[in-house]
Each structure stands twice: as structure tokens, then as C-alpha cells.
mmCIF file of C-alpha atoms in Angstrom:
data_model
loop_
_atom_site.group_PDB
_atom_site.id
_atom_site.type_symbol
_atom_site.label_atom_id
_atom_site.label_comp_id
_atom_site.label_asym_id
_atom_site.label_seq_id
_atom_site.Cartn_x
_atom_site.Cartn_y
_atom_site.Cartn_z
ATOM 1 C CA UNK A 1 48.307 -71.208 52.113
ATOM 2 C CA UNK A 2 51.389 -70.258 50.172
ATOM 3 C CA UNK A 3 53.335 -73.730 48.629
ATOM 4 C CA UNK A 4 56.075 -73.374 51.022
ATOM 5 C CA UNK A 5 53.646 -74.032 53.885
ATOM 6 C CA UNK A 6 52.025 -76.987 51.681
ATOM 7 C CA UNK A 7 55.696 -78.549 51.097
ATOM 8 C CA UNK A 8 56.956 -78.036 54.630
ATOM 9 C CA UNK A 9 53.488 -79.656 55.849
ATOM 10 C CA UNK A 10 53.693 -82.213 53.617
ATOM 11 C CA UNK A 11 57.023 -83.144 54.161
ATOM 12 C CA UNK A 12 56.339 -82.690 58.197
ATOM 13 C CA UNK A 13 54.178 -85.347 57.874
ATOM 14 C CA UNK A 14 55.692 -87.573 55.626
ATOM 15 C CA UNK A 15 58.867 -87.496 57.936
ATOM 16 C CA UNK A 16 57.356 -87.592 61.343
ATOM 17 C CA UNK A 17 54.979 -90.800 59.502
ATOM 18 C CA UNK A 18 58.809 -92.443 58.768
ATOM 19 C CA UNK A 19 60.573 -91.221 61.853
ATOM 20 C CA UNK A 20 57.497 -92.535 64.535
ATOM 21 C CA UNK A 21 56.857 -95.355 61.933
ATOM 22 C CA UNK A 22 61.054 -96.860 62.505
ATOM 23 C CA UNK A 23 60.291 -96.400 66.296
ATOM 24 C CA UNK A 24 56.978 -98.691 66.208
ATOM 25 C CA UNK A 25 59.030 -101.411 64.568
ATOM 26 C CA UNK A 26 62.304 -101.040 66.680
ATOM 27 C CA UNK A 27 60.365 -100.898 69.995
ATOM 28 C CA UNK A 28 58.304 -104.447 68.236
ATOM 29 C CA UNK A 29 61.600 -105.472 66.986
ATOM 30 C CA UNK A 30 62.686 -105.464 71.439
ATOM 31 C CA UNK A 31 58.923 -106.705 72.305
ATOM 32 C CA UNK A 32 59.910 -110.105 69.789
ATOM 33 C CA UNK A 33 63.284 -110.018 71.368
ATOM 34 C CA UNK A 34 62.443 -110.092 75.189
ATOM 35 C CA UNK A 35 64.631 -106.999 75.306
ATOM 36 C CA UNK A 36 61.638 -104.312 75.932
ATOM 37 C CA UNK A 37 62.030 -103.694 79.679
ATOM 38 C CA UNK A 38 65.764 -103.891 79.718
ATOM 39 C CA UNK A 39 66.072 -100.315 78.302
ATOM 40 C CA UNK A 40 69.566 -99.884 78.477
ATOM 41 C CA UNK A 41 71.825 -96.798 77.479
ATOM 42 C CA UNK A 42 72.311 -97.753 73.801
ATOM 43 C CA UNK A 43 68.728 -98.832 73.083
ATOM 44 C CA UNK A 44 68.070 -94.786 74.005
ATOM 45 C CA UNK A 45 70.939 -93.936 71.820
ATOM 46 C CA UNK A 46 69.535 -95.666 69.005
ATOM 47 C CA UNK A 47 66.287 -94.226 69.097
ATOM 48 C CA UNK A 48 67.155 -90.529 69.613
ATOM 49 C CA UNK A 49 69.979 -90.778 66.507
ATOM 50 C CA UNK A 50 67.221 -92.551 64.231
ATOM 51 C CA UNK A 51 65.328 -89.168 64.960
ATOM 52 C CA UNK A 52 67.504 -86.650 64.471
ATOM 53 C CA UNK A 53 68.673 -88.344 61.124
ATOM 54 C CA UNK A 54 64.842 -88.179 59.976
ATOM 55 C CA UNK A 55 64.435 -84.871 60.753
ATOM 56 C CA UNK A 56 67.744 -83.668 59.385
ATOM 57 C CA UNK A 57 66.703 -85.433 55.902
ATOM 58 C CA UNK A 58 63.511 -83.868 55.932
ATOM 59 C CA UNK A 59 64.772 -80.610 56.128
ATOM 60 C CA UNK A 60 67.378 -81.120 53.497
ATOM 61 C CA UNK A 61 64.917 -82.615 51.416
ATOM 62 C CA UNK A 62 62.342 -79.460 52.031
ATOM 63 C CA UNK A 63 65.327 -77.292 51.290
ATOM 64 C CA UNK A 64 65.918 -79.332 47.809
ATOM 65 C CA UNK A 65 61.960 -78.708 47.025
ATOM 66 C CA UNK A 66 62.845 -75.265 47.577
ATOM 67 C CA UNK A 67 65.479 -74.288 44.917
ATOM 68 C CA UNK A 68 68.329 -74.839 47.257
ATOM 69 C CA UNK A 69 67.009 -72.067 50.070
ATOM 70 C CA UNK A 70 65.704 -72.645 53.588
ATOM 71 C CA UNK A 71 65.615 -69.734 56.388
ATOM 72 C CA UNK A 72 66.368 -70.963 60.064
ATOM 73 C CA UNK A 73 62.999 -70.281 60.941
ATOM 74 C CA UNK A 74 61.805 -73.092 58.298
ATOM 75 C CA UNK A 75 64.163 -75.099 59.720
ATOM 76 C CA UNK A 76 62.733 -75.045 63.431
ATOM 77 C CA UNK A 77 59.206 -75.417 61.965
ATOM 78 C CA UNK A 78 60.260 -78.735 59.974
ATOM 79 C CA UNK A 79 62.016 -79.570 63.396
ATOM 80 C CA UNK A 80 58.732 -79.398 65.172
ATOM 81 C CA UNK A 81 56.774 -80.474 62.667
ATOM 82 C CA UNK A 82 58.236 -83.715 61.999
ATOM 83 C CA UNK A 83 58.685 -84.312 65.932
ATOM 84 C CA UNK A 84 55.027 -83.747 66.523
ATOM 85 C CA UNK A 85 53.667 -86.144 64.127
ATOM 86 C CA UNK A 86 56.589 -89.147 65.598
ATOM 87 C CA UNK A 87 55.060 -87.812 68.544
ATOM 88 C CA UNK A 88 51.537 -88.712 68.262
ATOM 89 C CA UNK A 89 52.679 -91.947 66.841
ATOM 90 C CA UNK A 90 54.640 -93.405 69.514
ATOM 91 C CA UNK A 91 51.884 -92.396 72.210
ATOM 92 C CA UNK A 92 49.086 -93.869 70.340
ATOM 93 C CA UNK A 93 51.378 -96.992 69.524
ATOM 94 C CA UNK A 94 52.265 -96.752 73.469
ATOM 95 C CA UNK A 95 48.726 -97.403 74.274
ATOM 96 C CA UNK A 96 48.081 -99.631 71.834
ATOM 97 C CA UNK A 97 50.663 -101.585 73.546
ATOM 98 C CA UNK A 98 49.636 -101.128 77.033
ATOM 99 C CA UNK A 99 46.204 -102.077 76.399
ATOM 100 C CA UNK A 100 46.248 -104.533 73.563
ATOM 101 C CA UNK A 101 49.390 -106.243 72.633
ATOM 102 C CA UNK A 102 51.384 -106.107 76.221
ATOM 103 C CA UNK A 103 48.127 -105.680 78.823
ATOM 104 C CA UNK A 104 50.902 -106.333 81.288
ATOM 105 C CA UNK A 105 53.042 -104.017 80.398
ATOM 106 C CA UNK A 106 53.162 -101.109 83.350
ATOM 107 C CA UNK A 107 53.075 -104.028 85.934
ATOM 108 C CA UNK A 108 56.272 -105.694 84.256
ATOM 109 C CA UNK A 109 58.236 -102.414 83.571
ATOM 110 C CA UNK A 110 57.234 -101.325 87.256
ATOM 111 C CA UNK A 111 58.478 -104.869 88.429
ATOM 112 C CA UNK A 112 61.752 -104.530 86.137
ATOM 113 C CA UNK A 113 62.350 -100.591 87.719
ATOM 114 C CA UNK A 114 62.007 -102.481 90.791
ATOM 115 C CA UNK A 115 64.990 -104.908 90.208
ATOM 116 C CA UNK A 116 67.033 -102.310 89.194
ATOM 117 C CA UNK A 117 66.411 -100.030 92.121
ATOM 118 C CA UNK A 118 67.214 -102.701 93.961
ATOM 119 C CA UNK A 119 70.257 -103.206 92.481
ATOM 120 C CA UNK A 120 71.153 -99.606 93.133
ATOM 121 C CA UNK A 121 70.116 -99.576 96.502
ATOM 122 C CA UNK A 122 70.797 -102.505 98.068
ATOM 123 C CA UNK A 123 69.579 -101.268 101.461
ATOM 124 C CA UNK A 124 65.771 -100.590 100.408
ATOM 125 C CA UNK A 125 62.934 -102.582 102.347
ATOM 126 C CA UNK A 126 60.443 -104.452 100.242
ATOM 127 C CA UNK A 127 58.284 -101.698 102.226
ATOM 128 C CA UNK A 128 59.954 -99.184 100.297
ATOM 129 C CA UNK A 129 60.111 -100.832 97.055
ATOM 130 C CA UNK A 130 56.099 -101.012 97.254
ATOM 131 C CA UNK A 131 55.935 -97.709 98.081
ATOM 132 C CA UNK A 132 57.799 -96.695 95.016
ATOM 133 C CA UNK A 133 55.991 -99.022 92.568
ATOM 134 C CA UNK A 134 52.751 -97.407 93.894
ATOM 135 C CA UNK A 135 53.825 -93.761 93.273
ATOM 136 C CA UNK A 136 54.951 -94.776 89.890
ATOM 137 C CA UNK A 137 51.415 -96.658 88.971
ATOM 138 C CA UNK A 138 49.629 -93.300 90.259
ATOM 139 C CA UNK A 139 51.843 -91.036 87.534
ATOM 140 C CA UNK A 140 52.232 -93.415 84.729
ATOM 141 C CA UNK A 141 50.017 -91.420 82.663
ATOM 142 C CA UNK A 142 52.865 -88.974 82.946
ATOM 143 C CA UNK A 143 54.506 -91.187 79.807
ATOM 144 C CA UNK A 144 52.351 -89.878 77.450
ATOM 145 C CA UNK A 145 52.879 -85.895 77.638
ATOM 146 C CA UNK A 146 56.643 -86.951 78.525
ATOM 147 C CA UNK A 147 56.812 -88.597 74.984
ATOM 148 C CA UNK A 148 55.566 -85.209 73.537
ATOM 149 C CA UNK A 149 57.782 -82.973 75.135
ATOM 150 C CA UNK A 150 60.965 -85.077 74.837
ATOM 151 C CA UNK A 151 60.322 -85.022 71.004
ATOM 152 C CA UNK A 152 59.122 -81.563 70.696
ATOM 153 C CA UNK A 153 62.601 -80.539 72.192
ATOM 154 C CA UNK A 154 64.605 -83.385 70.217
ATOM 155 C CA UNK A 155 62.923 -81.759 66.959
ATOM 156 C CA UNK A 156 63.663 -78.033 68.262
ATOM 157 C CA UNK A 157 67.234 -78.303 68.922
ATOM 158 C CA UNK A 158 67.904 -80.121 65.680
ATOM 159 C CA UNK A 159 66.189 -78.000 63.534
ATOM 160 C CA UNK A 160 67.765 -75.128 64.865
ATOM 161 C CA UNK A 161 71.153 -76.892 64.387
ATOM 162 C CA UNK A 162 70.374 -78.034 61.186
ATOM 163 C CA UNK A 163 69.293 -74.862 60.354
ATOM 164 C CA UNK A 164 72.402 -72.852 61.331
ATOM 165 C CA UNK A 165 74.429 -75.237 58.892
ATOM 166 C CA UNK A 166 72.372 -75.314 55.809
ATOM 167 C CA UNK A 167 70.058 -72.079 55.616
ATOM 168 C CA UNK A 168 70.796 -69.977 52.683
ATOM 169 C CA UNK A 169 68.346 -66.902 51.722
ATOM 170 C CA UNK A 170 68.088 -65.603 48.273
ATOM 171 C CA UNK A 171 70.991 -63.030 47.291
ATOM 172 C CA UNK A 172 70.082 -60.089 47.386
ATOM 173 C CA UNK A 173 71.240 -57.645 44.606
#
């Protein structure tokens, strides 16, 4: 393994620890707060810009390691990279906190989605607002691979943005 590999895994890792570690303590941050089933618009917001700023320092930081140079392609891989590892992080702190600190907490975010579909749809039986919950219980372990993808793409579109602004090659003479 060449160093550029090492430093682009190293800082993958080191970023993605960061980027999922600032999402465990925001989402513990709302859990204190009473604020973790009211997932409004700017909660999302938050979230999503403290990941792209992670992953845009990492690769600005991989492309000061690297004498000033970074190709798109290491750009996309950084991306990824530091996505995957937030990734992993936020499922296995998801579980954590469905099964240990919040053992309640598909039945209350079920009961919140409830309220709000309500809300929404004034018109909808209690019939249909079982029926609902139930589908939702049967594909809640849909979360999980949602979490991955979501950040996989998240950490693909800004590397490759962040790579079109700051890749430079060496000159060539």
C-alpha cells in the first residue's frame, strides 16, 4: 500500500470517527432535550451541513498531507470513505439507542409519526392509523441500510464537488 492510500485511510477514518462522533452527541444533545422525536426541518439541516463540513475538511486536509495536490478521484474516495465510517457509527449508536438507552424508542417515534399524520390528514380512522403504525414496525429495520445509503450519497456528491473546486495534478513539463 502506497502512502497516499495510508493517508487517505487514515484520514477516512479519523474524519468519519469526528463526523459520526458530532452526530452521537447532537442526536444525545435532542434525547436530554425532549426534542428527539420532533425531527423537524432544521434539526435535518443541521446534521447534513455538520457532514459535509467534515468531509470537506478532510479532504482539504488530505490534500495539505499531499504537497498541495489531490485528483478528483481522491476526492470521491475521501467522500466515501469518511461517509462510511459516520455511517457505521450512527447505526451502531442507533441500536445502541433502541435497545439500551431509549428501549422505547420505535414505539414513541411510531406514536409521534402518528400525531403528525394525523395532523396531515385529518380524515384518517384510528383503523387506518393502526394500520400504518403496523407497516412501519414490520420495515423499521429499513433505518439501518437507509442510514448507509443516505451517507454514502451525502459523501459522494460532496467529494465530487469538493473535488471539482480544489483538485490540482502535478504540472506537467
Amino acid at each position: 500500500m502506497n502512502t497516499q492510500t495510508q493517508i487517505r485511510k487514515q484520514i477516512s477514518i479519523n474524519y468519519g470517527l469526528i463526523s459520526g462522533g458530532i452526530g452521537v452527541v447532537f442526536s444525545l444533545m435532542l434525547y436530554f432535550m425532549d426534542a428527539l422525536y420532533n425531527q423537524d426541518s432544521a434539526t435535518q439541516w443541521i446534521t447534513t451541513l455538520i457532514s459535509v463540513t467534515i468531509i470537506v475538511l478532510g479532504i482539504v486536509a488530505y490534500k495539505k498531507s499531499n504537497d498541495g495536490l489531490i485528483s478528483l478521484n481522491e476526492s470521491i474516495k475521501l467522500g466515501l470513505g469518511i461517509s462510511l465510517v459516520s455511517a457505521l457509527i450512527t447505526c451502531a449508536y442507533m441500536i445502541l439507542l433502541a435497545n439500551v438507552i431509549e428501549p422505547d424508542f420505535y414505539n414513541n417515534l411510531f406514536e409521534s409519526g402518528k400525531a403528525a399524520a394525523l395532523e396531515q390528514n385529518p380524515k384518517m380512522t384510528s383503523e387506518q392509523l393502526d394500520q400504518m403504525v403496523e407497516m412501519q414496525k414490520k420495515f423499521s429495520w429499513v433505518a439501518y441500510p437507509a442510514i448507509l445509503i443516505v451517507n454514502l450519497f451525502i459523501g459522494l456528491v460532496v467529494g465530487l464537488v469538493t473535488g471539482l473546486i480544489v483538485k490540482k495534478s502535478k504540472p506537467e513539463y
